Structure formats: structure tokens, C-alpha cells
N, CA, C and O atoms as CSV, one atom per row, in Angstrom:
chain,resi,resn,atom,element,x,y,z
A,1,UNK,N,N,22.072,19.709,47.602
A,1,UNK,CA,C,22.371,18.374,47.124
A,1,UNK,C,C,21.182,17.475,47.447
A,1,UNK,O,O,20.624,17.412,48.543
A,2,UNK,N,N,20.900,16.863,46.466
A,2,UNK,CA,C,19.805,15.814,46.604
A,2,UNK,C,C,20.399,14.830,47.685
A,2,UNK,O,O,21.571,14.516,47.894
A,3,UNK,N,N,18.975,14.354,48.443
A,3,UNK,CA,C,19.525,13.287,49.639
A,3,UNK,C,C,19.494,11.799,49.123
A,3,UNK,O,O,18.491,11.271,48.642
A,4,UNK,N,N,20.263,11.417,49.223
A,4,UNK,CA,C,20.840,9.901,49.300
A,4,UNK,C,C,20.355,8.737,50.147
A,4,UNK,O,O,19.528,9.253,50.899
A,5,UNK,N,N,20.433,7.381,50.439
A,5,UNK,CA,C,19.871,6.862,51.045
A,5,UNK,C,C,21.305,6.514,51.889
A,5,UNK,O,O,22.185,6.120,51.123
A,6,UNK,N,N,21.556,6.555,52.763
A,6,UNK,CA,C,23.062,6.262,53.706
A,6,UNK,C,C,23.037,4.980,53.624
A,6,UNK,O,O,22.130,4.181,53.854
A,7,UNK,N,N,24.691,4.764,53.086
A,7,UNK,CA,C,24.625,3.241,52.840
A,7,UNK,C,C,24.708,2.322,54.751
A,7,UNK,O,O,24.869,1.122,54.971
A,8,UNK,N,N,24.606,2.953,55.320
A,8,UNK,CA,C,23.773,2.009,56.909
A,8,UNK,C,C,22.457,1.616,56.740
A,8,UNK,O,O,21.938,0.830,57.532
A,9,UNK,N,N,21.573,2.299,55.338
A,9,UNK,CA,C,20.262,1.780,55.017
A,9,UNK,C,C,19.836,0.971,54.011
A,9,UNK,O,O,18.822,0.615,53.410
A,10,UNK,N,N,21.396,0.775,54.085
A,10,UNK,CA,C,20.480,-0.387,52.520
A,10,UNK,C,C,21.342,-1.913,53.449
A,10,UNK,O,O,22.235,-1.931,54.296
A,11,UNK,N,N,20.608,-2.940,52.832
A,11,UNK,CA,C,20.915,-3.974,53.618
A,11,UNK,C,C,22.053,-4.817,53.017
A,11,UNK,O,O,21.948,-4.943,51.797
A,12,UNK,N,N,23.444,-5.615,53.746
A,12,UNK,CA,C,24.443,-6.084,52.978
A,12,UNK,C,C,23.758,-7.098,51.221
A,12,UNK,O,O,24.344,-7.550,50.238
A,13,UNK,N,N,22.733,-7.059,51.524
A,13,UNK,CA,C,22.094,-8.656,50.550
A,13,UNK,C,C,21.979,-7.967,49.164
A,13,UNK,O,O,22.155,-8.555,48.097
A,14,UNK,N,N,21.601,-6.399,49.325
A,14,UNK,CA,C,21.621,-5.941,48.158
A,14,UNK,C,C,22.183,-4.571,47.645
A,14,UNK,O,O,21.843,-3.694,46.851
A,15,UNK,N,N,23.383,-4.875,48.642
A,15,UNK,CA,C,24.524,-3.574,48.186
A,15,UNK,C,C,25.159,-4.252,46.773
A,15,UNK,O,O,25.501,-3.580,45.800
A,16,UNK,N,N,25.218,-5.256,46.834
A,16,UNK,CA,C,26.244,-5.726,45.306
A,16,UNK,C,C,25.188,-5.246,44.464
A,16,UNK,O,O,25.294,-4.130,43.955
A,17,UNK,N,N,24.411,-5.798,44.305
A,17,UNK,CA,C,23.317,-5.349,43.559
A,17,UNK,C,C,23.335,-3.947,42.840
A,17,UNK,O,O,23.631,-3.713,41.668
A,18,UNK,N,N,22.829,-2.812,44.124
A,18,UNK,CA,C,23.075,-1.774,43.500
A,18,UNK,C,C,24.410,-1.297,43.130
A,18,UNK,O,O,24.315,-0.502,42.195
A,19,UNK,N,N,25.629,-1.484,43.514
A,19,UNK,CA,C,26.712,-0.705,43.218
A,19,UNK,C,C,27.259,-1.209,41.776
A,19,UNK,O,O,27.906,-0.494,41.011
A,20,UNK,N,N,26.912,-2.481,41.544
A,20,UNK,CA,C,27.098,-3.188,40.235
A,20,UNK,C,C,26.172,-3.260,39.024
A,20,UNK,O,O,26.379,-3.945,38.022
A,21,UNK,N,N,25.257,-2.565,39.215
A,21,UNK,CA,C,23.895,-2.266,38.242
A,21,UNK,C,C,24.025,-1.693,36.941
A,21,UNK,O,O,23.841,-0.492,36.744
A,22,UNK,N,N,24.317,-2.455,36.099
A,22,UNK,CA,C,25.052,-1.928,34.881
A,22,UNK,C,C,26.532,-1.221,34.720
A,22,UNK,O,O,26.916,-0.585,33.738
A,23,UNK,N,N,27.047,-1.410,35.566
A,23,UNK,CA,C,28.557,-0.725,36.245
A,23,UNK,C,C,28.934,-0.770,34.564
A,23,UNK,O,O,28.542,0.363,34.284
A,24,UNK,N,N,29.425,-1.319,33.296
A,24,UNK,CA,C,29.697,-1.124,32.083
A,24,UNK,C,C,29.067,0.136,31.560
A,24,UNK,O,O,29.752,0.862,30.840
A,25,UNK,N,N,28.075,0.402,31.794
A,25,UNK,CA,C,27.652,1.600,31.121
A,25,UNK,C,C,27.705,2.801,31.777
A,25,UNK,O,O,27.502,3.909,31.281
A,26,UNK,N,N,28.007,2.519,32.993
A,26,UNK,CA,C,28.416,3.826,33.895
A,26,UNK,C,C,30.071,4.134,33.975
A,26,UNK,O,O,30.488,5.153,34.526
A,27,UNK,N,N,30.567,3.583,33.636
A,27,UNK,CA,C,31.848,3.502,33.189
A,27,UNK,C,C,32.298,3.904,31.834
A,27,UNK,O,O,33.256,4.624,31.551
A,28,UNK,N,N,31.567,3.399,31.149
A,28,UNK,CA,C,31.729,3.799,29.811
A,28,UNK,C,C,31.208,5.514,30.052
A,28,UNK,O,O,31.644,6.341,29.251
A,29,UNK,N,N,30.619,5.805,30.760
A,29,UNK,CA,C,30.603,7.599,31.007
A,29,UNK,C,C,30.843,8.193,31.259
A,29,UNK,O,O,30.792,9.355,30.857
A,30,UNK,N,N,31.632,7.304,32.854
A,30,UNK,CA,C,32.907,8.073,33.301
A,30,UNK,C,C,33.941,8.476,32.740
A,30,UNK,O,O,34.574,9.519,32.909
A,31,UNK,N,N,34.193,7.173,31.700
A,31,UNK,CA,C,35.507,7.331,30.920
A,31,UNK,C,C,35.143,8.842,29.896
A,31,UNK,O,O,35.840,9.856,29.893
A,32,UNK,N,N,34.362,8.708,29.395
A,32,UNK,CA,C,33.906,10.070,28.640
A,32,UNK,C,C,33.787,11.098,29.209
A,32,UNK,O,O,34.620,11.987,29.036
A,33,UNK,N,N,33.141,11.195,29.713
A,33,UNK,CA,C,33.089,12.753,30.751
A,33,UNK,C,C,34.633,13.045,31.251
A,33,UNK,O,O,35.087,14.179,31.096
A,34,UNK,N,N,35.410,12.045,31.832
A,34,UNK,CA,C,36.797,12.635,32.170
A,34,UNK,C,C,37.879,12.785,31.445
A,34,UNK,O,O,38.994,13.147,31.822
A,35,UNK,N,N,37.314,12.332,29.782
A,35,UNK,CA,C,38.525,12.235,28.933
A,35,UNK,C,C,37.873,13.618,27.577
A,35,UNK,O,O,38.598,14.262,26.820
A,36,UNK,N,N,36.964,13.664,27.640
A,36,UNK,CA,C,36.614,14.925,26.467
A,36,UNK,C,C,35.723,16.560,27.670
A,36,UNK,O,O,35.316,16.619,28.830
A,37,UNK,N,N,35.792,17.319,26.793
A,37,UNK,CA,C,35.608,18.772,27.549
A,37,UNK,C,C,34.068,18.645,27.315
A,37,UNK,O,O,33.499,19.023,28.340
A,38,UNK,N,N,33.205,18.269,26.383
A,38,UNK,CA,C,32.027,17.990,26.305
A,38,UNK,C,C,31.422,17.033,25.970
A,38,UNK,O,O,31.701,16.556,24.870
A,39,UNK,N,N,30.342,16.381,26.817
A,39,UNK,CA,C,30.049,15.037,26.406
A,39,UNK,C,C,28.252,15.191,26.636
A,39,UNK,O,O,27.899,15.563,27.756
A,40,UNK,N,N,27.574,15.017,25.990
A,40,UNK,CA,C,26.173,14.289,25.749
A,40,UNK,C,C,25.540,13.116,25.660
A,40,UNK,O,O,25.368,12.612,24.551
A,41,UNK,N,N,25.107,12.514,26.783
A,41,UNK,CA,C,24.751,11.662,26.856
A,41,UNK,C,C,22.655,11.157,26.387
A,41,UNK,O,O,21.592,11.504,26.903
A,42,UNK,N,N,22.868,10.598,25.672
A,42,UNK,CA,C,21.061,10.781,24.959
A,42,UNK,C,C,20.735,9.500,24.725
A,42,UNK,O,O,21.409,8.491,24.937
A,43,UNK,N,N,19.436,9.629,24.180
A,43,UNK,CA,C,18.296,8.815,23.373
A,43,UNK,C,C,17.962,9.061,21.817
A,43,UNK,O,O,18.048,10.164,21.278
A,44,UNK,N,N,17.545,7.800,21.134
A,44,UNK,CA,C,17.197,7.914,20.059
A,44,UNK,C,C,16.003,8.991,20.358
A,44,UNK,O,O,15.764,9.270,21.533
A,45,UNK,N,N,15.242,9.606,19.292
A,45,UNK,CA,C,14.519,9.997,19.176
A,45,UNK,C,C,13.858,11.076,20.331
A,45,UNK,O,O,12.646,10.913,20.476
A,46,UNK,N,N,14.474,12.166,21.186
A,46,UNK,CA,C,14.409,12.451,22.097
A,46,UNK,C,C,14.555,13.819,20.977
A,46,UNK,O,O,15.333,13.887,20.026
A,47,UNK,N,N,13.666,14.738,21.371
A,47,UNK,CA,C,14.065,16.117,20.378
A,47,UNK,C,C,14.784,17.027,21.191
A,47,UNK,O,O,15.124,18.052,20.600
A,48,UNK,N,N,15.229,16.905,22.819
A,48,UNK,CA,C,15.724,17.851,23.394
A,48,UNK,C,C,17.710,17.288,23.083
A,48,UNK,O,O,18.759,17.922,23.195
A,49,UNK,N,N,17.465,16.119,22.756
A,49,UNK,CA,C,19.076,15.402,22.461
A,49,UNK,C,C,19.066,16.151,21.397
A,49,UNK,O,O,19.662,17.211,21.594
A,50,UNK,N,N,18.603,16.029,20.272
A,50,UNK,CA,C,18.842,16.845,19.080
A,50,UNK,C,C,19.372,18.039,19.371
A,50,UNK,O,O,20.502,18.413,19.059
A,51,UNK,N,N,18.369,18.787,20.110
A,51,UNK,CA,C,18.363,20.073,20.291
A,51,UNK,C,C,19.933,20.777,20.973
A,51,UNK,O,O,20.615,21.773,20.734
A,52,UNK,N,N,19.991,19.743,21.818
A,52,UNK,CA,C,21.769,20.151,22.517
A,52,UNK,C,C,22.779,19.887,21.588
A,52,UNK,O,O,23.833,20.523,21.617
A,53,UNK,N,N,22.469,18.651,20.429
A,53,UNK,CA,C,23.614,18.582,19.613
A,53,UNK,C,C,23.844,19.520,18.645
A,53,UNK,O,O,24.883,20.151,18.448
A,54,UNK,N,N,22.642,19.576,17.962
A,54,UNK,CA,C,22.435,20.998,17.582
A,54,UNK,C,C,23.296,22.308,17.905
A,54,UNK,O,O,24.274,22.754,17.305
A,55,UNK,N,N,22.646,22.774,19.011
A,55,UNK,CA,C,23.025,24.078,19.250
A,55,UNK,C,C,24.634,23.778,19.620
A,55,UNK,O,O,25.396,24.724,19.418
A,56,UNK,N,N,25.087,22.802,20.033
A,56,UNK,CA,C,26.815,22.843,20.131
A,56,UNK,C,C,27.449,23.012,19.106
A,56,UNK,O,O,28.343,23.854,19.034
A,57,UNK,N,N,26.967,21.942,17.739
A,57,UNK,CA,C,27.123,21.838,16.307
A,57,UNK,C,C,27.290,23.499,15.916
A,57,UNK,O,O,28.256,24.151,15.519
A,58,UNK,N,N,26.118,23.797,16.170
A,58,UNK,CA,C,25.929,25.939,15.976
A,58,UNK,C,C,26.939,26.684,16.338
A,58,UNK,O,O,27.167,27.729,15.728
A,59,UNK,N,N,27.678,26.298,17.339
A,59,UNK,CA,C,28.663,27.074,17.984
A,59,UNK,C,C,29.800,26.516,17.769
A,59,UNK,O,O,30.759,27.119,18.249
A,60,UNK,N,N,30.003,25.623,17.243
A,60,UNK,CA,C,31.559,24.845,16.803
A,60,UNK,C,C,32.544,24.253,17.946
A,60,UNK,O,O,33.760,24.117,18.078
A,61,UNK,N,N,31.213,23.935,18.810
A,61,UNK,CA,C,32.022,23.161,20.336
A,61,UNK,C,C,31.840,21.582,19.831
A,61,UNK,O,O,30.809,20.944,19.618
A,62,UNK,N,N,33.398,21.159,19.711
A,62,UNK,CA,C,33.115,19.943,19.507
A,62,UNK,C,C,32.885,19.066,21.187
A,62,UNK,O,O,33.133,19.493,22.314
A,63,UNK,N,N,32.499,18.143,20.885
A,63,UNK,CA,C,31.572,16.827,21.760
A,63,UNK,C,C,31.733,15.838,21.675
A,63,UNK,O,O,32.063,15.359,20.590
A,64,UNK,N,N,31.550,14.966,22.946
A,64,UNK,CA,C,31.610,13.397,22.097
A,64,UNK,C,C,29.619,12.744,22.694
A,64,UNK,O,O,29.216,13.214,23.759
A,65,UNK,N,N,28.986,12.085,22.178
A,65,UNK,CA,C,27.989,12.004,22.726
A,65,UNK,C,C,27.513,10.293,22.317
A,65,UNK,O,O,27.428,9.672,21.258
A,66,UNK,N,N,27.289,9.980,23.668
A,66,UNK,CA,C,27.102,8.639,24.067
A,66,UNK,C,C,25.199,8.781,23.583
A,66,UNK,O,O,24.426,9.739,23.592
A,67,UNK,N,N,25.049,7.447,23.239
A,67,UNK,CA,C,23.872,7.184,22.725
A,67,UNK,C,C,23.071,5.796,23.221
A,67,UNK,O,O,23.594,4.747,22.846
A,68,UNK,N,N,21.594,5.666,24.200
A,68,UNK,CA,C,21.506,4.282,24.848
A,68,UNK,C,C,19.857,4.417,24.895
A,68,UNK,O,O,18.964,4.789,25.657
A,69,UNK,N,N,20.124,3.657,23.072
A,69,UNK,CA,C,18.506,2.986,22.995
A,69,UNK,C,C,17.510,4.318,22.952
A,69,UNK,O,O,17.987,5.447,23.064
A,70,UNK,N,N,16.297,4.123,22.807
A,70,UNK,CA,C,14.889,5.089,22.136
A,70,UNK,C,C,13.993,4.977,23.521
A,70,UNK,O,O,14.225,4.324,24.538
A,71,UNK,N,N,12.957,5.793,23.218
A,71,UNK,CA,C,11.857,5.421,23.986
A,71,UNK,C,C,11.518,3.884,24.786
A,71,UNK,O,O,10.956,3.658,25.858
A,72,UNK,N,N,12.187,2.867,23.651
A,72,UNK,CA,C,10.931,1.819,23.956
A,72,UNK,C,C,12.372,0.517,24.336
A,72,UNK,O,O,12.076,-0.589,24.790
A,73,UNK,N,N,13.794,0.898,24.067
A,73,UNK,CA,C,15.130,-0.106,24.670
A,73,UNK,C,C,15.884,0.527,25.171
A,73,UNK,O,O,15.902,1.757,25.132
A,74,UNK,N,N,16.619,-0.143,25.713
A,74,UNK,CA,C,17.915,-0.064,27.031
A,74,UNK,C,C,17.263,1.184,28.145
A,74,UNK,O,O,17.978,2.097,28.558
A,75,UNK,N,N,16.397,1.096,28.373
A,75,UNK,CA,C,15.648,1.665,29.325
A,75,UNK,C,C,16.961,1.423,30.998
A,75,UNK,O,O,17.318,2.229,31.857
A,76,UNK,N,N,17.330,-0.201,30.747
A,76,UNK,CA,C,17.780,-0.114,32.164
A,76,UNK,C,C,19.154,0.561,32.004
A,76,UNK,O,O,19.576,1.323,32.874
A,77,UNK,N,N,19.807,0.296,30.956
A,77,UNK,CA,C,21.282,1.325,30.791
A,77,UNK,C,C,20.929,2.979,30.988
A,77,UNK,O,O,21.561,3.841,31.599
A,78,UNK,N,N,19.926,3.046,30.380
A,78,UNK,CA,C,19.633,4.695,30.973
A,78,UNK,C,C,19.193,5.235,32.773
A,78,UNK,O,O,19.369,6.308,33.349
A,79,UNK,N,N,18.553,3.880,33.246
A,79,UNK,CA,C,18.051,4.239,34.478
A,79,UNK,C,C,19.384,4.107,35.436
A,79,UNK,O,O,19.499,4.566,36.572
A,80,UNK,N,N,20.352,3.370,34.693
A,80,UNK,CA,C,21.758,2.912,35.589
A,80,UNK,C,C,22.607,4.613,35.586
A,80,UNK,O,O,23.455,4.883,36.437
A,81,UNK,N,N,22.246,5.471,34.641
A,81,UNK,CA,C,22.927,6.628,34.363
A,81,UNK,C,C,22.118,7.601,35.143
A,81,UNK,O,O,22.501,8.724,35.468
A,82,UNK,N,N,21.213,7.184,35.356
A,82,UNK,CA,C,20.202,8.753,35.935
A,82,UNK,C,C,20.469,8.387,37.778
A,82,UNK,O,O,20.554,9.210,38.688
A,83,UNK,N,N,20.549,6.866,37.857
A,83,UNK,CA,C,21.114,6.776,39.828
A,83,UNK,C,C,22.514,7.288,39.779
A,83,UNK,O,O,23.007,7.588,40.866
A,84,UNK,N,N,23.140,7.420,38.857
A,84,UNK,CA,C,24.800,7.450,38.806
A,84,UNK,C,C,24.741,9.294,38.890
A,84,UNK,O,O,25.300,10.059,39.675
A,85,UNK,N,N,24.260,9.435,38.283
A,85,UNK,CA,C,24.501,10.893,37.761
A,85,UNK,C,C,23.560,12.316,38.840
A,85,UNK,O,O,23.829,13.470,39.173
A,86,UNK,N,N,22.022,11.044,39.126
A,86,UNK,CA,C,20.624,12.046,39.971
A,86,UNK,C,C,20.227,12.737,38.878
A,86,UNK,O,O,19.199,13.359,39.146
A,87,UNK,N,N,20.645,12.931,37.585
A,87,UNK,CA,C,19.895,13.794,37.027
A,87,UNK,C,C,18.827,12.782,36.323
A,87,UNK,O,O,19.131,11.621,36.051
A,88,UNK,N,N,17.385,13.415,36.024
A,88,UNK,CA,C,16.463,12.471,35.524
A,88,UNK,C,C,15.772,12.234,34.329
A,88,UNK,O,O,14.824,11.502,34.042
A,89,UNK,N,N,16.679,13.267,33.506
A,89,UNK,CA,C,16.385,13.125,32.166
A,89,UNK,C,C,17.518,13.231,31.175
A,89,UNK,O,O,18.703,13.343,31.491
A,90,UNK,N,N,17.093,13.189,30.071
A,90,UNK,CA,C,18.187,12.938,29.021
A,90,UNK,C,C,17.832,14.151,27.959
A,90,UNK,O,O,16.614,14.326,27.951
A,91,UNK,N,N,18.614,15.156,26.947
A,91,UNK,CA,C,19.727,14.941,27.545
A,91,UNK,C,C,20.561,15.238,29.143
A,91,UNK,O,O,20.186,16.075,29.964
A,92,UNK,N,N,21.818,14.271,29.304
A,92,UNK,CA,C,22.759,14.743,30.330
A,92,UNK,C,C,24.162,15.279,30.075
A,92,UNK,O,O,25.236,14.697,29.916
A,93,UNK,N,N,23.847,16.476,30.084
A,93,UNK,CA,C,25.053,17.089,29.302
A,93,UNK,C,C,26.290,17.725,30.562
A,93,UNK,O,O,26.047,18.528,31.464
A,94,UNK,N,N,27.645,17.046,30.239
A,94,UNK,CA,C,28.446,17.578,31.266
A,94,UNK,C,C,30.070,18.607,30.099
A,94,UNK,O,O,30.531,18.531,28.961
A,95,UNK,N,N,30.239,19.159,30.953
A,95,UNK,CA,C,30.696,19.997,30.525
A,95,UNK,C,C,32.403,20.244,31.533
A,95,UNK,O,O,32.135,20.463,32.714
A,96,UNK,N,N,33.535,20.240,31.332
A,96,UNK,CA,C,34.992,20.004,31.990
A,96,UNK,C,C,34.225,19.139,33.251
A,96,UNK,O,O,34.350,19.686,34.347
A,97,UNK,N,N,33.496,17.939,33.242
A,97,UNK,CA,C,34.046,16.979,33.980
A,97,UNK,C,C,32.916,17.168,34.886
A,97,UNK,O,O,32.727,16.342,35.779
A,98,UNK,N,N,31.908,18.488,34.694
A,98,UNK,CA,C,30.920,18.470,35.854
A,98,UNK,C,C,29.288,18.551,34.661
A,98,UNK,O,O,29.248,18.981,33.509
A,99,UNK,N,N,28.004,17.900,35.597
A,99,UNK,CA,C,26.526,18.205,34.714
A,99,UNK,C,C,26.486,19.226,35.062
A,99,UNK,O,O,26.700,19.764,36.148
A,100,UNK,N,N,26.088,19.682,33.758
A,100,UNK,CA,C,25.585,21.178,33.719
A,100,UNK,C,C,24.002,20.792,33.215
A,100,UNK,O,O,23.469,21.868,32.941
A,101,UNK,N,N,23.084,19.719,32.996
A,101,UNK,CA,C,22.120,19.713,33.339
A,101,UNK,C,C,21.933,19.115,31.990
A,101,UNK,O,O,22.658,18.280,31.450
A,102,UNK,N,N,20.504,19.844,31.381
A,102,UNK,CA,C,20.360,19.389,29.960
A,102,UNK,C,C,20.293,20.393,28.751
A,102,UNK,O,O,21.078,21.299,28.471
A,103,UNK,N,N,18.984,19.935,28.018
A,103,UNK,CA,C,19.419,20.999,27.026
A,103,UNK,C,C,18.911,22.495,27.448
A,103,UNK,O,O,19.361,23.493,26.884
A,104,UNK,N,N,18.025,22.558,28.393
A,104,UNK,CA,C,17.739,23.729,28.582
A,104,UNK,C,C,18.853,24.780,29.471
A,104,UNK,O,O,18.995,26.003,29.439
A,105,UNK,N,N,19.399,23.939,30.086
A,105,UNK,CA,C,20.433,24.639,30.562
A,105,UNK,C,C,21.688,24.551,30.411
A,105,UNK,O,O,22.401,25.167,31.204
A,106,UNK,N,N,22.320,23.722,29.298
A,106,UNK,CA,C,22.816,24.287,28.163
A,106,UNK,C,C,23.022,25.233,27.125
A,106,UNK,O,O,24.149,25.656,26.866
A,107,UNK,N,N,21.975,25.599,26.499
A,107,UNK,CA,C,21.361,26.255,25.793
A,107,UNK,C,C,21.612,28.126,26.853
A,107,UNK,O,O,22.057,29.167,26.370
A,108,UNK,N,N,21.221,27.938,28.032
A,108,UNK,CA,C,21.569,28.997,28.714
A,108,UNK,C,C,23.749,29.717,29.407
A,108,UNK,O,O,24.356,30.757,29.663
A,109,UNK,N,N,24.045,27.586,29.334
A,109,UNK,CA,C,25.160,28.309,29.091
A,109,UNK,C,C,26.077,29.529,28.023
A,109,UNK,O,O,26.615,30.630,28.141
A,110,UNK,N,N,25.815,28.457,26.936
A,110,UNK,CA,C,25.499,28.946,25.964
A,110,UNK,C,C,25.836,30.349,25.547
A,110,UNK,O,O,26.730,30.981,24.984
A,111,UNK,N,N,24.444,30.542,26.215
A,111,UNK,CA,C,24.481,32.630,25.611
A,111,UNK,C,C,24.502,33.469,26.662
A,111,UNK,O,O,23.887,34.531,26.761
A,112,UNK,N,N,25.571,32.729,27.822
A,112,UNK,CA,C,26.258,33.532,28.692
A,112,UNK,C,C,27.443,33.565,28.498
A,112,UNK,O,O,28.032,32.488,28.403
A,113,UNK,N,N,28.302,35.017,28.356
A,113,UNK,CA,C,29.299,35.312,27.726
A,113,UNK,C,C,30.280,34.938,28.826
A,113,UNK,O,O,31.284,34.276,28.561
A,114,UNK,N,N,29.995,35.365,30.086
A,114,UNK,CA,C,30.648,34.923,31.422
A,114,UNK,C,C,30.816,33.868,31.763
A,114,UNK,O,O,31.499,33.674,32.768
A,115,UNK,N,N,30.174,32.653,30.952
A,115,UNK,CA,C,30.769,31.318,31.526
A,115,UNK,C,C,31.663,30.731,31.640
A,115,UNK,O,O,32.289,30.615,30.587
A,116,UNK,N,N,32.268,30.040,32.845
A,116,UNK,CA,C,33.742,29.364,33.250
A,116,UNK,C,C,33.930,28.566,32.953
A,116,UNK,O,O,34.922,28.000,33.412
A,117,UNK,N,N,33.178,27.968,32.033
A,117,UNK,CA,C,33.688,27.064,31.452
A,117,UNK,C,C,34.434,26.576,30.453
A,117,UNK,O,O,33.906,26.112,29.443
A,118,UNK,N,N,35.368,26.611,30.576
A,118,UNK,CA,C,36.338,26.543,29.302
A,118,UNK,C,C,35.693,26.133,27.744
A,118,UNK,O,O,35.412,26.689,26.682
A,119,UNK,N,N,35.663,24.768,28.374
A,119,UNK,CA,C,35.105,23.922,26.966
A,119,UNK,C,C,33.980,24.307,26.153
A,119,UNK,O,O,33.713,23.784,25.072
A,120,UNK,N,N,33.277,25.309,26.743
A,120,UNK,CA,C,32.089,26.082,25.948
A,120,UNK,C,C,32.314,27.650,25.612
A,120,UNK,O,O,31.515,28.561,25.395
A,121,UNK,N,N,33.777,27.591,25.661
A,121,UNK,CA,C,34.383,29.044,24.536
A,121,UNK,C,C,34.353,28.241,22.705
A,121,UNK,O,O,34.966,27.222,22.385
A,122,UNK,N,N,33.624,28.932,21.960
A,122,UNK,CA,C,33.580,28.501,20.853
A,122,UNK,C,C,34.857,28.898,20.259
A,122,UNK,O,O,35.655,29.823,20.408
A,123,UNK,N,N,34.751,27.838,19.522
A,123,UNK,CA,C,35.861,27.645,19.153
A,123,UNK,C,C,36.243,28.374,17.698
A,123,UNK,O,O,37.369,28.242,17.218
């Protein structure tokens, strides 16, 4: 597990701060991730987002996939998802409720026949 900063180290002046840092858009992901079996979270113009919608599209796993801004907007709604989540790129693909990473390791769920994951038995 990636290390954390212990909240005894951050100072009372700017705990609101961080725990409230776009809290709407981290919410809006929670709600997704705990209410559908697959969810994608991306960028405009990102070819590895394609690439995961894609290959789910290929396999007839339906998805729901959240979408926040390109290269060049909502930069801070995405950076509010990558402290929420630790993962540091997009896509962030979760799968019954846990990240399973992005598209590359997706893509490896995928075309493992053994995976436990429910929601990525094609359908």
C-alpha cells in the first residue's frame, strides 16, 4: 500500500481544505463505482481511455464511464480523483467496486480466463 501522510501531519488550517477538494466529483465516483459492476473513469482525447472502452465494447461488458475534461480542462477534477483513488493516471478503471488499474491492466484482465471478477465474465 502506498504511504499516506498521517492525518497528525497535516495541520488543523488545512484539513478542510484537503478533505473537501472537489468532494462533488469524488462523489460523483463513488456513487458510480458502487452502483455499476464496471466503471471508467477518463479524458477527452486520451488513446488509452479509448482503448479500455474499446476492448470492453469487444467483449460485450457493459460500463458506465465518467468523463472530466482533455489534456488542457478540469485538470483539478481529475487531480481530486487521482488523491482519492492514488492511482495516477487515466484511464481508472474499477471493476465490482475495487481499481483494477488502467487500460493495461485491464486489457490483462481481460484475457485471463480465471478472473474473479464477476463483472468481467462477458456477457
Amino acid at each position: 500500500m502506498r504511504q499516506l501522510l498521517s492525518p497528525d501531519a497535516i495541520h488543523p488550517a488545512i484539513d478542510a481544505a484537503i478533505s473537501t477538494y472537489h468532494r462533488d466529483i469524488v462523489q460523483e465516483a463513488i456513487t458510480a463505482v458502487t452502483g455499476n459492476g464496471v466503471v471508467v473513469i477518463g479524458m477527452k482525447y486520451n488513446p488509452f481511455v479509448s482503448k479500455a472502452r474499446k476492448a470492453l465494447q469487444a467483449a460485450g461488458i457493459p460500463f458506465t464511464y465518467l468523463e472530466y475534461g482533455s489534456y488542457t480542462s478540469q485538470w483539478h477534477k481529475r487531480l481530486a480523483l487521482k488523491m482519492w483513488s492514488g492511482w495516477a493516471t487515466f484511464p481508472m478503471v474499477f471493476v465490482d467496486q475495487r481499481l483494477v488499474g488502467g487500460y493495461s491492466e485491464l486489457q490483462a484482465l481481460l484475457n485471463d480466463p480465471k478472473t474473479d471478477l464477476p463483472s468481467l465474465k462477458q456477457s
